[in-house]
PDB file of C-alpha atoms and ligand atoms in Angstrom:
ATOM      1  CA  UNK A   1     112.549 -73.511 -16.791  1.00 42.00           C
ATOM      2  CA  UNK A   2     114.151 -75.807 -14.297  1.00 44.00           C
ATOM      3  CA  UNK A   3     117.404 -75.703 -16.384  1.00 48.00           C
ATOM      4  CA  UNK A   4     117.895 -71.936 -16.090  1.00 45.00           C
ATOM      5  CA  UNK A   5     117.235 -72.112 -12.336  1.00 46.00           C
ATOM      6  CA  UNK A   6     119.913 -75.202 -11.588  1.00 46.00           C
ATOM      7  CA  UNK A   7     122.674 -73.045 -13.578  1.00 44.00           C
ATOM      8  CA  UNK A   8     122.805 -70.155 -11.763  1.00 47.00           C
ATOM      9  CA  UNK A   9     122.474 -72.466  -8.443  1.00 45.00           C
ATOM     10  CA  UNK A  10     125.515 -74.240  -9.884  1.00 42.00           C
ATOM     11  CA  UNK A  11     127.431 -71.334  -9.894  1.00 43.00           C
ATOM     12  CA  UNK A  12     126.570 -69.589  -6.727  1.00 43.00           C
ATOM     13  CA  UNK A  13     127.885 -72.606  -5.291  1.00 43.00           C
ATOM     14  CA  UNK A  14     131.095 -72.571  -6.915  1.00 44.00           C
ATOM     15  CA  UNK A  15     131.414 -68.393  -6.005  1.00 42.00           C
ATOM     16  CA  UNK A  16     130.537 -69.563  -2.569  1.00 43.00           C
ATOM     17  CA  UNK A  17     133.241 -72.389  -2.547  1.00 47.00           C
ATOM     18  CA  UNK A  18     135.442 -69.314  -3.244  1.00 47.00           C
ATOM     19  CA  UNK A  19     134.167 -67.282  -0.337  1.00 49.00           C
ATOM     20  CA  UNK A  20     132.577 -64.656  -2.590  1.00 53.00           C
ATOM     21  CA  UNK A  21     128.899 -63.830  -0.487  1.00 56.00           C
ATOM     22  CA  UNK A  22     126.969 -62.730  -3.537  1.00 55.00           C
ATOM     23  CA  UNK A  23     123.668 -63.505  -2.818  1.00 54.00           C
ATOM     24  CA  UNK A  24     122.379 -66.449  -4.438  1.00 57.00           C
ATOM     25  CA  UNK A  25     120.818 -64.736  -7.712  1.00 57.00           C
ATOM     26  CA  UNK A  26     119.117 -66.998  -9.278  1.00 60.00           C
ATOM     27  CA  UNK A  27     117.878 -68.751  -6.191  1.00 60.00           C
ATOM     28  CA  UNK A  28     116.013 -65.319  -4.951  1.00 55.00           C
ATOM     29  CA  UNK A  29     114.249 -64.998  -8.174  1.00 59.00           C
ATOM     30  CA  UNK A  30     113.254 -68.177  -8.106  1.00 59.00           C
ATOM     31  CA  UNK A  31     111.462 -67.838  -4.356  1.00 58.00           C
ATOM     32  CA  UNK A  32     110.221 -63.949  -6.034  1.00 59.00           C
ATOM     33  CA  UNK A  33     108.394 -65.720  -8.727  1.00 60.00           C
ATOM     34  CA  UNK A  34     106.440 -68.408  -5.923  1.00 58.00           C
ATOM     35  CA  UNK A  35     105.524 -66.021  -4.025  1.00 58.00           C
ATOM     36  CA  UNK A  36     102.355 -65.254  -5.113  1.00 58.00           C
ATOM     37  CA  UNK A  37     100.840 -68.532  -4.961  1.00 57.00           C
ATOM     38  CA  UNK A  38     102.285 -68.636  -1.142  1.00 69.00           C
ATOM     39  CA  UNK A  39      99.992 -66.065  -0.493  1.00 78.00           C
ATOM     40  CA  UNK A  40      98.075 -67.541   2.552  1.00 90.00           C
ATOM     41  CA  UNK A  41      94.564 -68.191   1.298  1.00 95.00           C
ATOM     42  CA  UNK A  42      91.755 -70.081   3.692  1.00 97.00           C
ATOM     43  CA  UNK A  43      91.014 -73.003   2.700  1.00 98.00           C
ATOM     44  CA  UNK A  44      87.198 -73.957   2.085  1.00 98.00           C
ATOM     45  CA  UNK A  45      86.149 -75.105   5.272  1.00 98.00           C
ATOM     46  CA  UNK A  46      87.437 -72.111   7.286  1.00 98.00           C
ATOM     47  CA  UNK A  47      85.812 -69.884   5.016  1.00 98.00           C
ATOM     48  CA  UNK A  48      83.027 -71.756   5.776  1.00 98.00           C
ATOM     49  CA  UNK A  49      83.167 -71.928   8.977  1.00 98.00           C
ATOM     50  CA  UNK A  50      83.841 -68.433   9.921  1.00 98.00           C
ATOM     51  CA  UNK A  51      80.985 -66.751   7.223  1.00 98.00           C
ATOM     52  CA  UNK A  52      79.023 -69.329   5.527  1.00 98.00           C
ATOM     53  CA  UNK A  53      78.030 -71.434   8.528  1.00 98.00           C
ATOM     54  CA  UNK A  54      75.911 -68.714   9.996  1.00 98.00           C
ATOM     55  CA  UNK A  55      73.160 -69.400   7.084  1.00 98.00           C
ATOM     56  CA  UNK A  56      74.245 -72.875   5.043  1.00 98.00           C
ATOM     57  CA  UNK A  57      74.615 -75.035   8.484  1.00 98.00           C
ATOM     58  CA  UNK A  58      70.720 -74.256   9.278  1.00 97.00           C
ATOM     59  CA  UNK A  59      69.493 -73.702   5.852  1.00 97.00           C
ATOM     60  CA  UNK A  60      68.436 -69.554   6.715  1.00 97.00           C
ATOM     61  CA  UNK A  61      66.295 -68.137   3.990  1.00 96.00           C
ATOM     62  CA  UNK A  62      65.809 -71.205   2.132  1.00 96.00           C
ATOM     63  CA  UNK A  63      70.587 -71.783   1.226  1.00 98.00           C
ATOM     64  CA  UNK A  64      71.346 -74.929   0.242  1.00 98.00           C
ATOM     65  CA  UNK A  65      72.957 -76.498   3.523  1.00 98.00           C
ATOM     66  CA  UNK A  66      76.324 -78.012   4.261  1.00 97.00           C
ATOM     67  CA  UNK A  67      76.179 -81.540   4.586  1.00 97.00           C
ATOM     68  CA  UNK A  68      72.739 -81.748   2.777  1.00 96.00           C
ATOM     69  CA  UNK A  69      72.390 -83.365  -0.767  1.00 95.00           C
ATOM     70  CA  UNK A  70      69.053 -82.100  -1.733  1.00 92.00           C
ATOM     71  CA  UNK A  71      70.036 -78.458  -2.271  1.00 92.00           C
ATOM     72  CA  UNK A  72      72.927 -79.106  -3.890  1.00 97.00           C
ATOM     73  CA  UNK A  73      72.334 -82.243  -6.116  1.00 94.00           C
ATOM     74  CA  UNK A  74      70.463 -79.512  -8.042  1.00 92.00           C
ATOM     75  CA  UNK A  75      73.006 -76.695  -8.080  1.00 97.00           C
ATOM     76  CA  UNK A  76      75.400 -79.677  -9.963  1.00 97.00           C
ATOM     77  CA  UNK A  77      73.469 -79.937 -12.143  1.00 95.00           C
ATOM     78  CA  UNK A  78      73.728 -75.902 -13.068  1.00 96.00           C
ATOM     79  CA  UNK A  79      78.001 -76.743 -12.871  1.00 98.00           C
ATOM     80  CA  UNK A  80      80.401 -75.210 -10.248  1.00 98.00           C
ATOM     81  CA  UNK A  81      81.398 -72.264 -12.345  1.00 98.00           C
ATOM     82  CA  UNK A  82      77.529 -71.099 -12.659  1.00 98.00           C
ATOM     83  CA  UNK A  83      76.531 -71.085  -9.286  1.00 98.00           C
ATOM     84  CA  UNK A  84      80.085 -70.327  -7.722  1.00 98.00           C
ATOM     85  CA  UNK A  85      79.488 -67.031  -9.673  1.00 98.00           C
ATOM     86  CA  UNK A  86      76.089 -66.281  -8.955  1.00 98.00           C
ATOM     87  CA  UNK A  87      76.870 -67.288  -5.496  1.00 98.00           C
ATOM     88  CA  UNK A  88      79.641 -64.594  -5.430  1.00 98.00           C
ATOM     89  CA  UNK A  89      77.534 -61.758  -6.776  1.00 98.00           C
ATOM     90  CA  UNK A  90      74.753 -62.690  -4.946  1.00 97.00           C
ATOM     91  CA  UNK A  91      71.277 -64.369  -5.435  1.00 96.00           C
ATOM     92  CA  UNK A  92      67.994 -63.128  -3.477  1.00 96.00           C
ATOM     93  CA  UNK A  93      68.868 -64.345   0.017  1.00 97.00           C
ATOM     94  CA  UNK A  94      72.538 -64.576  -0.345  1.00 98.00           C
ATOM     95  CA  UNK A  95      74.448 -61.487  -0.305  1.00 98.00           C
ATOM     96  CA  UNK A  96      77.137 -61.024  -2.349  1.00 98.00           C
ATOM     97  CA  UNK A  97      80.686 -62.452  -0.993  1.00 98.00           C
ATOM     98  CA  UNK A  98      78.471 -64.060   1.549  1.00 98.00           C
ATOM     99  CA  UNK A  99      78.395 -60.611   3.194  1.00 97.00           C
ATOM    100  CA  UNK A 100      81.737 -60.397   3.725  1.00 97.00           C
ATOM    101  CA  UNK A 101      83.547 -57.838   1.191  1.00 95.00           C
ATOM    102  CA  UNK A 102      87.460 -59.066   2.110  1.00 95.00           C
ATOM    103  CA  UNK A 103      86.762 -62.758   0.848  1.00 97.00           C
ATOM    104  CA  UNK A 104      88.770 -63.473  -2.394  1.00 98.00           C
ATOM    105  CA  UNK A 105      86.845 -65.161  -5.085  1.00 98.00           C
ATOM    106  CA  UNK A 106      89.262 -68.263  -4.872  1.00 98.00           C
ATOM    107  CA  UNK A 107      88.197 -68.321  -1.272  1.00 98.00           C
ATOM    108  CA  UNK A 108      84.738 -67.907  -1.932  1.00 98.00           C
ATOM    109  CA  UNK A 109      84.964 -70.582  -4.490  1.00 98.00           C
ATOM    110  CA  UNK A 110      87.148 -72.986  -2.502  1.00 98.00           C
ATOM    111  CA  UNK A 111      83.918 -72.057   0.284  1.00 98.00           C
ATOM    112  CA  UNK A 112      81.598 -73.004  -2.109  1.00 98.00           C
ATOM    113  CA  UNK A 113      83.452 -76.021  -3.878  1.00 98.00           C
ATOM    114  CA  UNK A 114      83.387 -77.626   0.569  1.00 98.00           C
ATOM    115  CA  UNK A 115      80.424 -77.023   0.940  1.00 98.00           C
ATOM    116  CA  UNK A 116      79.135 -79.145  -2.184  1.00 98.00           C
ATOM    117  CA  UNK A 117      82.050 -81.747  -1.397  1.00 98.00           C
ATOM    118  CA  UNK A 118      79.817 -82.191   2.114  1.00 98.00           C
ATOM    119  CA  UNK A 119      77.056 -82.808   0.726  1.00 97.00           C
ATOM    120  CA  UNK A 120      78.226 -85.584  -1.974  1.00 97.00           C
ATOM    121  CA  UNK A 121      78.523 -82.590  -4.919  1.00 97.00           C
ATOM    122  CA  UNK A 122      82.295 -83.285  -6.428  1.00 97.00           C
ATOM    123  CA  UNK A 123      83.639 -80.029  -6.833  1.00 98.00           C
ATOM    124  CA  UNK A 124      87.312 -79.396  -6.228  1.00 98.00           C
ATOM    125  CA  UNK A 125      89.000 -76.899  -4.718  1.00 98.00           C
ATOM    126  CA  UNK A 126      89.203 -74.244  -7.974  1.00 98.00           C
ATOM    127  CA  UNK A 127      92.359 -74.037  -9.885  1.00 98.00           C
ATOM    128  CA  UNK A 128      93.360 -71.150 -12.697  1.00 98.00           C
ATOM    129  CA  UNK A 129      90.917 -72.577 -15.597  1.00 98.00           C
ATOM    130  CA  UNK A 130      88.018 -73.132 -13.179  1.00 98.00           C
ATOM    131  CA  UNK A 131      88.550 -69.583 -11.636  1.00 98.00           C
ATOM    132  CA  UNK A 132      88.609 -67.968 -15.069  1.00 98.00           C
ATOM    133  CA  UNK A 133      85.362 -69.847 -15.420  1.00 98.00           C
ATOM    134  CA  UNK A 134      83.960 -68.285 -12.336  1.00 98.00           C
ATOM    135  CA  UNK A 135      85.198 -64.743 -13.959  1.00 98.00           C
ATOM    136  CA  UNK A 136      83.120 -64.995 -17.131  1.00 98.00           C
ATOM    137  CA  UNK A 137      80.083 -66.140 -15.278  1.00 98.00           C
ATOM    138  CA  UNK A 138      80.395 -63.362 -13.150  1.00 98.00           C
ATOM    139  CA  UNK A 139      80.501 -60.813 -15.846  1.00 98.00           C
ATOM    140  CA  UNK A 140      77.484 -62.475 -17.920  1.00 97.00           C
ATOM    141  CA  UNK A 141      75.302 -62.674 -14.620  1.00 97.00           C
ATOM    142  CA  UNK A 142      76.589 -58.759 -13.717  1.00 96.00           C
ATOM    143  CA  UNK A 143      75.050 -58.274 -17.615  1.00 97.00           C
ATOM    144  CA  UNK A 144      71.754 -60.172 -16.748  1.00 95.00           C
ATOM    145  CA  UNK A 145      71.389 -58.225 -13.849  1.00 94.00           C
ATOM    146  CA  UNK A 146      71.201 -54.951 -15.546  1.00 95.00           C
ATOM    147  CA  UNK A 147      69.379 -55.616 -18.631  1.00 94.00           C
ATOM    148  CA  UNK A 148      66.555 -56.331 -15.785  1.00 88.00           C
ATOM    149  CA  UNK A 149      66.901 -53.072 -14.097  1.00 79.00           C
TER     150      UNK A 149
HETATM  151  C1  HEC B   1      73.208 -64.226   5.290  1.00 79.41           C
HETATM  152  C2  HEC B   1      73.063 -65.620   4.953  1.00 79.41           C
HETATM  153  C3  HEC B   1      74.113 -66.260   4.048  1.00 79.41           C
HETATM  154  C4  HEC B   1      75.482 -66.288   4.197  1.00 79.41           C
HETATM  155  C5  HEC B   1      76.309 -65.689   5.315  1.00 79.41           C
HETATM  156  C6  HEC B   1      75.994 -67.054   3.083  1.00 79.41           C
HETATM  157  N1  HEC B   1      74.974 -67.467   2.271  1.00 79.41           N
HETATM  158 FE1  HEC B   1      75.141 -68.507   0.526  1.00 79.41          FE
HETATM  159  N2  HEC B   1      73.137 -68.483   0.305  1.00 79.41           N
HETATM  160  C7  HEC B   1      72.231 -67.916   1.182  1.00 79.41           C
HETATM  161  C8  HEC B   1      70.874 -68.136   0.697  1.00 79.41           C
HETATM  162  C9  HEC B   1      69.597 -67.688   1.368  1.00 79.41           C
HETATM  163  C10 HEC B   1      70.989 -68.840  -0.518  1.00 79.41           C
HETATM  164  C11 HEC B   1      69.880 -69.313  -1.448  1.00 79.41           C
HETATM  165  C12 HEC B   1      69.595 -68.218  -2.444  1.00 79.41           C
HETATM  166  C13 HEC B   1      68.415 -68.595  -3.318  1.00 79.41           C
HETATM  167  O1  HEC B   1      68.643 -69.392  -4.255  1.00 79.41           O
HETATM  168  O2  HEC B   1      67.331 -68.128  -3.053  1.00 79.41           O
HETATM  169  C14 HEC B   1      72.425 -69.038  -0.736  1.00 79.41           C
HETATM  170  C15 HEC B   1      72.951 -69.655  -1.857  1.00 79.41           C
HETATM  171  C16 HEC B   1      74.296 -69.848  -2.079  1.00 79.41           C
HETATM  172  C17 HEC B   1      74.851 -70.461  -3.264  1.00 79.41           C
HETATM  173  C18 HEC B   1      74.054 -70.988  -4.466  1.00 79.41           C
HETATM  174  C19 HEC B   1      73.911 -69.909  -5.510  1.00 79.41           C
HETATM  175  C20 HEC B   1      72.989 -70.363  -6.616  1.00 79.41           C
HETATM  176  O3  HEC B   1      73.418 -70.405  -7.777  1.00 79.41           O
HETATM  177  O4  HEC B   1      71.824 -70.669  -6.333  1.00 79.41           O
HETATM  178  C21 HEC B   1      76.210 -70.494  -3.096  1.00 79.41           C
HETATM  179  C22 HEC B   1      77.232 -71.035  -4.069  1.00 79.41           C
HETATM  180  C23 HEC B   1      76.493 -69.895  -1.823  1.00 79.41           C
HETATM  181  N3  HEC B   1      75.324 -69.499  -1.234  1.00 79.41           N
HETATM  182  C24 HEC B   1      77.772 -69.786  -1.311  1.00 79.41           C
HETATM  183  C25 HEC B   1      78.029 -69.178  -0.079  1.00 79.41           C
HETATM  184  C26 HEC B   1      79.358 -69.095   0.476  1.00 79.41           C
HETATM  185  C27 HEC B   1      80.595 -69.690  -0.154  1.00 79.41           C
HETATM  186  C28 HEC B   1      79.242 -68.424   1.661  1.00 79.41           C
HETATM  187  C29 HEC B   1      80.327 -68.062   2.604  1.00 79.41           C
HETATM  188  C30 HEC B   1      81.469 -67.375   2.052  1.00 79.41           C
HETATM  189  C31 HEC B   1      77.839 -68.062   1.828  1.00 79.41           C
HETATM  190  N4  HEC B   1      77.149 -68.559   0.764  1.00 79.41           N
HETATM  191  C32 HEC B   1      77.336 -67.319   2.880  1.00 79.41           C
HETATM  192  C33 HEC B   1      72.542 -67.248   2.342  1.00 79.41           C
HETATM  193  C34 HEC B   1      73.805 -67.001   2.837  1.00 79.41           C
END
């Protein structure tokens, strides 16, 4: 990977030592293809601050609160992936995406994964295995859900 980048680097330098203004090829793919993790996601504690505060600060309807161990000593126990998920597609008082339908899951999870961190849980902000985690609990819980219907 880092080999075919530096080669066509090396040569756009050399066209440009020859005053030829192609643009630098291989350098533009390279900023294409990092991009997408550029894209400008919240972190976990503005997520939390501008949605999940309004019920996890106080504790409304019984949510585990920020800050608090006892709430979520118990949800480690169920593992980040499990209750990230459930979390996400919602669980009696919590509506789903915390009630707000732009969140991305990785911001809902990075949400989640501060709000444990405050209260002693170690959770990290997710990364792609963890998030693929998240994904299959989602779709067993959306399962469970049904068969109950
Ligand atoms: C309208 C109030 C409300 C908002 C807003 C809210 N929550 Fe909750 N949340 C709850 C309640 C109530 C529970 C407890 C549900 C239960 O177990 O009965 C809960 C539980 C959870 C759980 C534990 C799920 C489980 O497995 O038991 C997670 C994770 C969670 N919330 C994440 C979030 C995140 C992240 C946000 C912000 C993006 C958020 N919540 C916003 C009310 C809210």
């Amino acid at each position: 990977m880092k080999f075919s980048f530096l080669v066509p680097a090396g040569l756009v330098l050399s066209l440009a030592a020859c005053g030829d203004k192609t643009p630098p090829a291989g350098q533009a793919e390279a900023q294409e293809a990092a991009a997408p993790a550029q894209v400008v996601l919240k972190s976990g504690e503005d997520v939390y601050k501008q949605v999940c505060l309004a019920c996890h600060a106080s504790g409304v309807a019984g949510a585990p609160k920020a800050g608090e161990q006892g709430g979520w000593a118990a949800l480690a126990d169920e593992g980040q992936a499990v209750v990230t998920a459930h979390g996400w597609v919602g669980v009696r008082g919590m509506p789903p995406k915390g009630g707000r339908a732009d969140l991305s899951l990785e911001e809902f999870a990075r949400a989640t994964a501060w709000m444990a961190r405050s209260a002693g849980v170690d959770w990290q902000d997710p990364d792609e295995h963890m998030l693929h985690e998240i994904r299959e609990e989602e779709e067993k819980r959306i399962e469970e859900l049904k068969k109950r219907r």
